[in-house]
């Protein structure tokens, strides 16, 4: 593989403040290096120590890692534990009255629950599920709004050893039906509806529609939480109200002890073609990594108020809402609404009101908030913040700088976390009290994570050469298999072309020649080859967004070109109104020249297309596959029914 060239060199470095280093859980680079060295010297011993120190086991494990069935690795396999016990029971003596969850509803209503109250809620609902005949190993589909009850539903499944599969509340009936069939789910836990941005969105009708499509004969029960209060059809005896299921149930529930490898959940990845891909995670290894990353990446302190803005329908909401914060005994925020309702100051007001200290959100949200009011954060008291985090996609340097300066007041480290649904938790990320920060770089792997960059044959490349990101050794929170399809798991993540022993992350990346820092350059198929130069699309996007005067958001794809092999096509959302005619042509020229100046003439987009916004999935990721189709001028065959604004497709067809 010819190397991916990085033509933009980021020179800004922000070392952690001395005062922060002193109090950090991983204090300074020497402490980080000591952990890496321990993992390098005694890989299994390192993970065994951490698993014994962090998790509560009902049966201790004696074997750390079993590689006999590689790539189907097993961790702590002869140990037994329970995820809910590790999140709730462990705090009942030490801090029963500490607030576990601060829930803020779409309309601003705030509800607080303590660890003791959450424990009772989970136990009652777990007993209710048991009374329906739900048993260890059975799968339960969860289709809930962001709420305390969503966390209760997940924790209750974990408590009785049932495997949950959460489906994001914005997915369609068809998506639900596919996932029910694939998982062989025996029950659905849902709500009548949810509130987002002042609007009521029904949920139960989608469940009815999914079950009516056929093939869902495995479903015995549907439990409905009353959230919106709107009338819904209840199909007796299948459908039951949540309050009836918990009525009269005891407030304690003995946890079901499960093997460390027992599937805690299946989470279907969005955006893949064909049959949904059920990523299966274990109980022990997954929970360990959720705890470690709370302590390492977010430097968890007992006084923190932690807020991850993700939805529980995504892996981020699993690891950093439903499990990680509770396992370390944190106080966390669960938010039902959207960042722009009732206005674009909602996030900043909530940080001020709840004195949030650790804030974790997506670059897409950051960029949209810059567009909605770049100076708005200054109107709020954000002095409680001490750490900022980003997740979901690489963050471009200019958005990083705005986040660091305007939101964090240039005093909060920004942890730019690289990980995936499949990895279970953070893989490459700065540690806030150790790692000097570079905007746009996720910096260094966590201790015990053996990341590397290889060429197309699996050979490791030297620093400074871009290639394919892989992980050389298994780690406890990794995907175990694709539910019901082990062969697809092997082909997708341990391909023979790389030797069958390397985990393929599917991203292009480069390591800095001097520091070894990783920069993610977009998915492998988002690497462009223009006139023999390989460039990551992320780099050109970052250059466009760096024009903070004009550009709010940009996405770059390639299309075949007779002259250069591949041409750069940029889809741009401006901060001002969308131009047409001569004004559009003049702006397109200005932006081309800008990219030429930022990166070099080779990176200049051949085409620039303006739209009011970009097409995104329901989780906020840009639909790059669709953009590639538009760039090539092909007919759109993928489902675009979920687009908020279908009119943009016509706008984005117009090249300049």
XYZ file of C-alpha atoms in Angstrom:
656
model
C 0.000 0.000 0.000
C 1.389 3.379 -0.922
C 1.538 5.505 2.162
C -1.235 7.963 3.088
C 0.303 11.410 3.028
C -0.403 13.862 5.771
C 0.174 17.296 4.360
C -1.225 19.361 7.196
C 1.059 19.461 10.203
C -0.524 20.448 13.502
C 2.063 22.264 15.612
C -0.063 23.453 18.576
C 0.622 21.475 21.768
C -1.157 21.933 25.109
C 0.574 20.190 28.022
C -1.593 19.419 31.083
C -1.526 22.063 33.830
C 0.725 21.242 36.750
C -2.151 21.482 39.262
C -4.176 19.000 37.176
C -1.259 16.550 36.943
C -0.821 16.557 40.719
C -4.365 15.349 41.412
C -4.795 13.060 38.373
C -5.492 9.305 38.613
C -2.740 8.782 36.040
C -0.321 11.535 36.991
C 2.152 12.560 34.291
C 3.659 10.690 31.341
C 5.911 8.621 33.604
C 2.833 7.057 35.281
C 1.259 6.378 31.869
C 4.500 4.819 30.636
C 4.784 2.646 33.778
C 1.328 1.148 33.046
C 2.274 0.543 29.386
C 5.537 -1.099 30.458
C 3.679 -3.356 32.915
C 1.332 -4.456 30.113
C 4.338 -5.008 27.816
C 6.208 -7.127 30.378
C 3.317 -9.245 31.610
C 0.265 -8.763 29.418
C -2.003 -11.245 31.152
C -0.786 -10.314 34.631
C -1.576 -6.654 33.915
C -5.206 -7.347 32.962
C -5.637 -9.906 35.760
C -4.481 -7.356 38.366
C -6.909 -4.734 37.082
C -9.808 -7.203 36.923
C -9.190 -8.268 40.536
C -8.797 -4.694 41.791
C -11.851 -3.235 40.051
C -14.535 -5.915 39.749
C -16.416 -7.791 42.453
C -16.453 -11.526 41.636
C -18.797 -14.149 43.123
C -16.382 -16.812 41.803
C -12.833 -15.511 41.241
C -11.219 -16.366 37.889
C -8.037 -18.424 37.654
C -7.384 -18.093 33.900
C -6.986 -14.598 32.441
C -6.922 -15.067 28.660
C -7.816 -18.097 26.574
C -6.483 -17.786 23.029
C -7.111 -21.393 22.006
C -10.105 -20.482 19.804
C -8.580 -17.264 18.319
C -9.955 -14.871 17.120
C -12.796 -15.896 19.471
C -10.915 -14.836 22.598
C -12.130 -15.474 26.146
C -11.235 -13.358 29.174
C -11.534 -14.347 32.866
C -13.554 -17.279 31.576
C -13.877 -19.364 34.738
C -14.879 -16.340 36.879
C -18.475 -15.378 37.728
C -19.965 -11.978 38.502
C -23.002 -9.783 37.820
C -22.856 -6.397 36.080
C -25.778 -4.872 38.005
C -24.307 -5.999 41.345
C -21.057 -4.269 40.346
C -22.935 -1.058 39.478
C -25.405 -0.842 42.378
C -24.988 -3.219 45.330
C -21.333 -2.286 45.823
C -22.352 1.307 46.727
C -25.165 0.484 49.174
C -22.962 0.508 52.237
C -20.508 3.236 51.311
C -22.782 5.838 49.623
C -26.472 4.804 49.472
C -27.693 8.414 49.556
C -25.358 9.737 46.885
C -27.235 10.897 43.769
C -26.683 8.358 40.991
C -28.687 10.008 38.190
C -29.858 13.572 37.639
C -32.501 13.298 34.932
C -33.472 16.436 33.022
C -36.531 16.012 30.828
C -37.062 17.783 27.519
C -39.279 20.375 29.273
C -36.628 21.070 31.930
C -38.170 19.033 34.774
C -35.390 17.575 36.949
C -35.588 14.243 38.829
C -32.808 12.893 41.064
C -32.389 9.284 42.171
C -29.899 8.024 44.737
C -27.975 4.771 44.525
C -30.345 3.175 47.037
C -33.439 4.323 45.084
C -31.946 3.154 41.798
C -31.109 -0.215 43.342
C -34.741 -0.654 44.527
C -36.108 0.390 41.121
C -33.846 -2.078 39.323
C -34.650 -4.910 41.744
C -38.398 -4.354 41.452
C -38.301 -4.314 37.671
C -35.934 -7.315 37.572
C -38.391 -9.242 39.756
C -41.167 -8.117 37.406
C -39.243 -9.476 34.398
C -38.675 -12.753 36.239
C -42.417 -12.984 36.961
C -42.987 -12.829 33.184
C -40.785 -15.905 32.868
C -37.745 -14.123 31.391
C -34.686 -16.225 32.125
C -30.920 -16.081 32.013
C -29.570 -16.074 28.450
C -32.826 -14.901 26.820
C -32.702 -11.695 24.764
C -34.756 -8.618 25.556
C -35.130 -5.704 23.152
C -35.146 -2.233 24.745
C -36.722 0.663 22.793
C -36.827 3.546 25.217
C -36.417 7.305 25.403
C -33.495 8.767 27.288
C -34.712 8.353 30.842
C -33.954 6.806 34.234
C -36.198 3.923 33.120
C -33.966 3.157 30.134
C -31.051 2.619 32.528
C -33.323 0.617 34.873
C -34.398 -1.621 31.977
C -30.784 -2.362 30.966
C -29.594 -2.909 34.538
C -32.600 -5.173 35.282
C -31.789 -7.392 32.316
C -28.177 -7.595 33.508
C -29.382 -8.424 37.024
C -31.303 -11.530 35.890
C -28.721 -12.578 33.297
C -30.901 -11.707 30.297
C -29.025 -10.213 27.311
C -30.350 -6.794 26.275
C -30.345 -5.300 22.839
C -31.116 -1.605 22.885
C -32.512 -0.016 19.733
C -32.272 3.763 19.405
C -35.678 5.411 19.843
C -35.430 7.046 16.412
C -35.187 3.787 14.440
C -38.072 2.600 12.317
C -40.430 -0.340 12.776
C -38.533 -2.229 10.061
C -35.241 -1.839 11.981
C -36.966 -3.121 15.117
C -38.405 -6.131 13.334
C -35.006 -7.080 11.821
C -33.323 -6.875 15.230
C -36.064 -8.844 17.017
C -35.739 -11.625 14.438
C -31.948 -11.645 14.448
C -31.650 -11.670 18.257
C -34.596 -14.052 18.782
C -35.865 -11.631 21.462
C -38.548 -12.883 23.890
C -39.720 -9.454 25.089
C -39.713 -5.766 24.156
C -39.436 -3.028 26.775
C -40.626 0.269 25.340
C -42.452 3.507 26.210
C -45.656 4.995 24.829
C -43.591 7.895 23.475
C -40.782 10.361 24.073
C -40.214 14.114 23.978
C -37.542 15.742 21.835
C -37.270 19.441 21.091
C -40.773 20.175 22.389
C -42.331 17.497 20.175
C -43.893 14.237 21.271
C -42.621 11.251 19.288
C -44.607 8.005 19.618
C -42.664 4.761 20.256
C -45.215 2.044 21.007
C -46.888 2.238 17.536
C -43.523 1.367 15.913
C -43.314 -1.753 18.122
C -46.865 -2.777 17.088
C -45.981 -2.193 13.446
C -42.745 -4.217 13.765
C -44.526 -7.169 15.360
C -47.270 -7.014 12.710
C -44.650 -7.414 9.936
C -44.264 -11.058 10.868
C -41.321 -13.242 11.830
C -41.415 -12.062 15.469
C -42.993 -15.190 16.927
C -40.270 -15.324 19.629
C -41.828 -12.280 21.403
C -43.963 -13.244 24.408
C -44.298 -9.893 26.227
C -44.252 -6.165 25.528
C -43.758 -3.962 28.604
C -44.799 -0.324 28.099
C -43.588 2.559 30.260
C -46.030 5.485 30.392
C -43.952 8.560 29.499
C -46.073 10.739 27.224
C -49.505 9.729 28.529
C -50.931 9.624 24.975
C -53.409 6.811 24.283
C -51.788 3.700 22.751
C -53.199 0.369 21.637
C -52.592 -2.355 24.239
C -52.813 -5.892 22.933
C -53.709 -8.141 25.907
C -52.296 -10.443 27.210
C -49.050 -9.654 25.328
C -48.818 -5.964 26.298
C -48.421 -4.892 29.921
C -47.919 -1.528 31.574
C -44.586 -1.084 33.376
C -46.329 -0.021 36.606
C -48.371 -3.271 36.586
C -45.220 -5.374 36.090
C -43.513 -3.816 39.147
C -46.625 -3.644 41.337
C -46.142 -5.569 44.582
C -42.643 -6.769 43.579
C -40.006 -6.991 46.338
C -37.395 -4.201 46.459
C -34.522 -6.672 46.601
C -33.525 -9.156 43.931
C -30.699 -11.623 44.280
C -28.385 -11.117 41.283
C -28.016 -13.987 38.814
C -24.280 -14.772 38.766
C -23.043 -15.325 35.223
C -19.821 -16.397 33.587
C -17.498 -13.501 32.710
C -18.045 -14.387 29.023
C -21.848 -14.325 29.323
C -23.287 -11.930 26.669
C -24.236 -8.739 28.542
C -25.680 -7.159 25.393
C -25.961 -7.266 21.648
C -25.807 -3.911 19.922
C -26.572 -3.623 16.235
C -24.335 -1.310 14.299
C -26.093 1.265 12.215
C -25.338 2.037 8.646
C -24.096 -1.380 7.515
C -25.613 -2.824 4.390
C -27.914 -5.795 4.341
C -28.585 -7.727 7.495
C -27.910 -5.778 10.688
C -24.652 -6.666 12.438
C -25.215 -7.684 16.091
C -22.036 -6.832 18.001
C -21.894 -9.151 21.023
C -20.183 -8.010 24.225
C -19.209 -10.007 27.306
C -19.961 -9.129 30.944
C -16.579 -9.207 32.743
C -14.176 -7.759 30.188
C -16.624 -5.099 29.050
C -17.388 -3.869 32.555
C -13.713 -3.777 33.469
C -12.906 -1.482 30.541
C -15.902 0.753 31.301
C -14.514 1.268 34.823
C -10.890 1.712 33.785
C -11.736 4.350 31.202
C -13.939 6.251 33.688
C -10.895 6.358 35.979
C -8.197 6.897 33.344
C -9.738 8.943 30.530
C -12.223 10.918 32.631
C -10.031 10.960 35.763
C -13.117 10.176 37.855
C -13.365 11.862 41.265
C -16.118 11.245 43.848
C -17.213 14.903 43.607
C -17.643 14.863 39.785
C -20.909 15.462 37.976
C -20.427 13.487 34.765
C -22.464 14.141 31.618
C -22.292 12.051 28.491
C -24.803 13.454 25.966
C -25.113 10.249 23.897
C -28.296 8.199 23.659
C -28.419 4.805 25.367
C -29.240 3.403 21.901
C -25.555 3.785 20.958
C -22.509 2.133 22.493
C -21.399 5.440 24.041
C -24.660 5.501 26.022
C -24.070 1.884 27.127
C -20.519 2.354 28.367
C -20.673 5.946 29.601
C -24.263 6.161 30.873
C -25.723 2.731 31.704
C -22.608 1.001 33.093
C -19.293 2.903 33.489
C -20.437 5.876 35.652
C -22.539 3.641 37.928
C -19.763 1.058 38.335
C -17.412 3.762 39.688
C -20.177 5.317 41.834
C -20.431 8.594 39.913
C -23.239 11.154 39.801
C -24.283 11.449 36.173
C -26.754 13.370 34.054
C -29.283 11.738 31.747
C -30.872 14.192 29.305
C -34.009 13.538 27.277
C -33.897 16.507 24.904
C -31.779 18.048 22.142
C -28.972 20.652 22.379
C -30.884 23.386 20.534
C -34.233 23.364 22.422
C -35.656 25.690 23.657
C -32.573 27.476 22.325
C -28.925 26.844 21.450
C -27.850 27.606 25.023
C -29.447 24.425 26.465
C -26.208 22.461 26.975
C -24.442 25.472 28.515
C -27.367 26.219 30.816
C -27.442 22.595 31.998
C -23.696 22.620 32.702
C -24.236 25.796 34.725
C -27.357 24.545 36.579
C -26.012 21.093 37.501
C -22.374 22.164 37.949
C -21.164 19.579 35.453
C -17.445 18.843 35.811
C -16.884 16.286 33.002
C -18.686 16.860 29.706
C -18.589 14.305 26.860
C -20.231 14.983 23.488
C -19.831 14.499 19.731
C -17.969 16.741 17.224
C -21.218 16.965 15.207
C -22.930 18.549 18.252
C -19.960 20.875 18.805
C -19.979 22.056 15.185
C -23.751 22.619 15.166
C -23.468 24.609 18.432
C -20.696 26.746 16.907
C -23.069 27.472 14.031
C -25.981 28.190 16.367
C -24.085 30.667 18.499
C -20.309 30.529 18.824
C -20.266 33.120 21.610
C -23.223 31.686 23.555
C -21.145 29.670 26.075
C -19.660 32.927 27.366
C -23.088 33.950 28.712
C -23.125 31.012 31.155
C -21.066 30.088 34.175
C -19.077 27.056 33.005
C -16.464 27.274 35.747
C -17.467 23.857 37.174
C -16.016 22.131 34.074
C -12.654 20.416 34.477
C -12.557 17.911 31.558
C -14.082 17.996 28.076
C -14.391 14.935 25.861
C -15.337 14.157 22.276
C -16.605 10.932 20.749
C -18.061 9.431 17.571
C -15.755 10.755 14.855
C -12.455 12.608 14.603
C -12.718 16.260 15.649
C -11.209 18.818 13.313
C -8.593 21.101 14.881
C -10.625 24.325 14.628
C -13.690 22.803 16.334
C -11.281 21.416 18.959
C -9.846 24.906 19.546
C -13.289 26.466 19.924
C -14.298 23.730 22.381
C -11.066 24.160 24.341
C -11.144 27.975 24.443
C -14.797 28.968 24.452
C -16.353 26.095 26.411
C -13.400 25.081 28.578
C -11.920 28.561 29.067
C -8.483 27.191 27.938
C -8.183 25.348 31.266
C -9.945 22.000 30.624
C -8.084 19.186 28.866
C -9.966 17.862 25.801
C -9.928 14.055 25.652
C -10.498 13.159 21.989
C -11.465 9.488 22.338
C -11.099 6.993 19.497
C -13.086 3.781 19.894
C -15.911 1.816 18.242
C -19.075 -0.141 19.017
C -16.876 -3.189 18.607
C -14.165 -2.122 21.071
C -16.532 -1.578 24.007
C -14.641 1.448 25.356
C -11.850 3.929 24.605
C -8.819 2.610 22.716
C -6.712 5.641 21.797
C -7.168 8.776 23.865
C -5.242 11.381 25.805
C -5.167 10.970 29.592
C -6.014 14.415 30.972
C -3.313 14.482 33.674
C -0.559 12.991 31.534
C -0.777 13.511 27.780
C 0.240 16.764 26.051
C -2.730 17.542 23.758
C -2.586 18.184 20.008
C -5.820 19.438 18.360
C -7.291 16.818 16.042
C -5.171 13.926 17.396
C -6.478 11.174 19.678
C -2.795 10.890 20.761
C -1.768 7.529 22.334
C -3.315 4.098 23.010
C -4.459 3.252 26.518
C -2.141 0.993 28.515
C -2.647 -2.616 27.388
C -4.017 -1.598 23.950
C -1.444 -2.635 21.328
C -2.423 -0.410 18.405
C -0.355 -0.192 15.226
C -0.466 0.994 11.627
C 0.079 -1.533 8.862
C 0.030 -1.729 5.070
C -2.401 -3.800 3.043
C -0.477 -7.009 3.734
C -0.383 -6.519 7.536
C 3.237 -5.316 7.770
C 3.797 -2.629 10.384
C 4.717 0.793 8.990
C 7.161 3.269 10.548
C 5.878 6.440 12.250
C 5.133 9.189 9.757
C 3.670 6.785 7.192
C -0.082 6.463 7.060
C -1.885 3.159 6.635
C -4.505 0.913 8.235
C -5.201 1.011 11.976
C -5.102 -2.399 13.691
C -4.836 -3.805 17.221
C -2.167 -6.505 17.594
C -3.372 -8.186 20.800
C -6.862 -8.952 22.131
C -8.209 -6.780 24.989
C -10.928 -7.548 27.574
C -13.767 -5.359 26.231
C -13.474 -6.398 22.582
C -16.362 -7.717 20.512
C -16.714 -11.474 21.024
C -18.528 -12.285 17.796
C -21.306 -11.089 15.520
C -24.457 -12.596 17.000
C -25.323 -15.746 15.099
C -22.653 -15.167 12.426
C -19.129 -16.085 13.577
C -17.846 -16.295 10.009
C -18.849 -12.696 9.303
C -17.048 -11.706 12.520
C -13.847 -13.410 11.403
C -13.951 -11.917 7.877
C -14.886 -8.399 9.061
C -12.414 -8.004 11.916
C -9.666 -10.608 11.481
C -9.285 -10.782 7.685
C -6.932 -13.316 6.162
C -5.285 -10.658 3.977
C -3.796 -9.124 7.136
C -2.747 -12.566 8.392
C -5.899 -13.345 10.449
C -4.295 -12.213 13.739
C -4.803 -8.449 13.655
C -8.037 -6.709 14.662
C -8.988 -4.454 11.732
C -10.452 -1.180 12.966
C -11.414 -0.128 9.418
C -9.842 3.318 9.783
C -6.914 4.947 8.049
C -4.457 6.513 10.457
C -0.995 8.026 10.710
C 1.445 8.276 13.642
C 3.482 11.407 14.166
C 7.157 10.868 13.293
C 8.385 12.352 16.568
C 5.662 11.772 19.182
C 4.050 8.558 17.901
C 0.644 10.267 18.260
C -2.186 8.762 16.254
C -4.408 10.849 13.990
C -7.445 9.109 12.526
C -7.814 10.022 8.866
C -11.277 8.644 8.208
C -12.513 5.214 7.210
C -10.280 3.240 4.873
C -12.708 3.838 2.064
C -12.534 7.570 2.825
C -8.910 7.728 1.742
C -8.536 9.456 -1.604
C -5.900 8.860 -4.217
C -5.480 12.057 -6.231
C -2.748 11.961 -8.865
C -0.943 9.260 -6.919
C -1.180 11.151 -3.633
C -3.140 9.417 -0.906
C -5.002 11.830 1.348
C -7.455 11.319 4.187
C -10.786 13.083 3.631
C -10.712 14.241 7.247
C -7.735 16.451 6.503
C -9.463 18.351 3.703
C -12.634 18.640 5.815
C -10.589 20.119 8.640
C -9.018 22.653 6.290
C -12.451 23.765 5.048
C -13.889 24.034 8.564
C -10.802 26.003 9.604
C -12.305 28.845 7.533
C -14.341 29.817 10.549
C -15.656 32.995 8.898
C -17.536 31.098 6.152
C -17.851 27.348 6.828
C -20.046 25.653 9.432
C -19.605 22.067 8.315
C -17.998 20.133 5.476
C -17.787 16.568 4.217
C -15.372 15.394 1.551
C -15.582 12.305 -0.675
C -13.857 11.102 -3.801
C -15.247 10.390 -7.258
C -13.523 8.782 -10.229
C -11.697 11.246 -12.474
C -10.166 10.586 -15.839
C -7.257 12.902 -15.293
C -6.297 12.489 -11.660
C -7.722 9.006 -10.889
C -9.854 10.459 -8.140
C -11.246 13.931 -7.699
C -12.018 15.670 -4.436
C -15.696 16.607 -4.005
C -16.562 18.831 -1.031
C -20.084 19.235 0.353
C -20.229 22.454 2.348
C -22.731 24.039 4.754
C -22.052 27.755 5.159
C -22.608 29.901 8.224
C -24.619 32.337 6.126
C -27.431 31.592 3.610
C -26.786 29.122 0.759
C -25.572 31.110 -2.275
C -26.623 30.617 -5.908
C -25.354 31.709 -9.337
C -22.297 33.987 -9.498
C -22.140 34.409 -5.724
C -21.926 30.620 -5.314
C -19.191 30.361 -7.948
C -17.174 33.148 -6.292
C -17.497 31.478 -2.873
C -16.500 28.086 -4.301
C -13.342 29.684 -5.777
C -12.570 31.350 -2.448
C -12.852 28.031 -0.611
C -10.728 26.193 -3.199
C -7.981 28.763 -2.820
C -8.298 28.492 0.945
C -7.749 24.688 0.875
C -4.837 25.216 -1.495
C -3.309 27.619 1.003
C -4.058 25.371 4.048
C -2.883 22.058 2.627
C -1.514 22.529 -0.869
C -2.844 22.707 -4.458
C -3.161 18.894 -4.663
C -5.948 18.979 -2.074
C -8.089 21.617 -3.791
C -11.617 20.273 -4.284
C -12.461 19.785 -7.936
C -16.139 20.357 -7.040
C -17.798 22.213 -4.221
C -21.485 21.708 -3.550
C -23.461 23.860 -1.130
C -26.397 22.590 0.938
C -28.506 23.904 3.856
C -27.249 20.909 5.821
C -25.592 17.506 5.304
C -27.415 14.151 5.216
C -26.932 12.388 8.575
C -27.927 9.132 10.222
C -30.124 9.298 13.293
C -27.046 9.087 15.489
C -25.695 12.238 13.844
C -23.021 10.624 11.611
C -22.676 12.022 8.133
C -24.015 9.570 5.484
C -20.810 9.443 3.472
C -21.946 6.512 1.358
C -24.859 8.638 0.129
C -22.518 11.552 -0.554
C -20.297 9.257 -2.660
C -23.360 8.282 -4.720
C -24.280 11.987 -5.190
C -20.684 12.849 -6.119
C -20.632 10.152 -8.806
C -24.018 11.287 -10.153
C -25.482 7.777 -9.657
C -29.020 6.897 -8.798
C -29.741 6.824 -5.031
C -30.742 3.300 -3.978
C -30.237 3.498 -0.193
C -33.031 4.366 2.244
C -33.291 8.157 2.675
C -36.616 8.160 4.524
C -34.887 9.120 7.768
C -33.516 12.397 6.392
C -34.846 15.436 8.222
C -34.690 17.529 5.065
C -34.870 15.510 1.783
C -34.681 18.761 -0.246
C -30.938 18.914 0.398
C -30.380 15.980 -1.971
C -31.293 18.212 -4.923
C -29.096 21.014 -3.584
C -26.127 18.673 -3.185
C -26.411 17.408 -6.751
C -25.344 20.854 -8.086
C -21.572 20.981 -8.651
C -19.626 24.241 -8.760
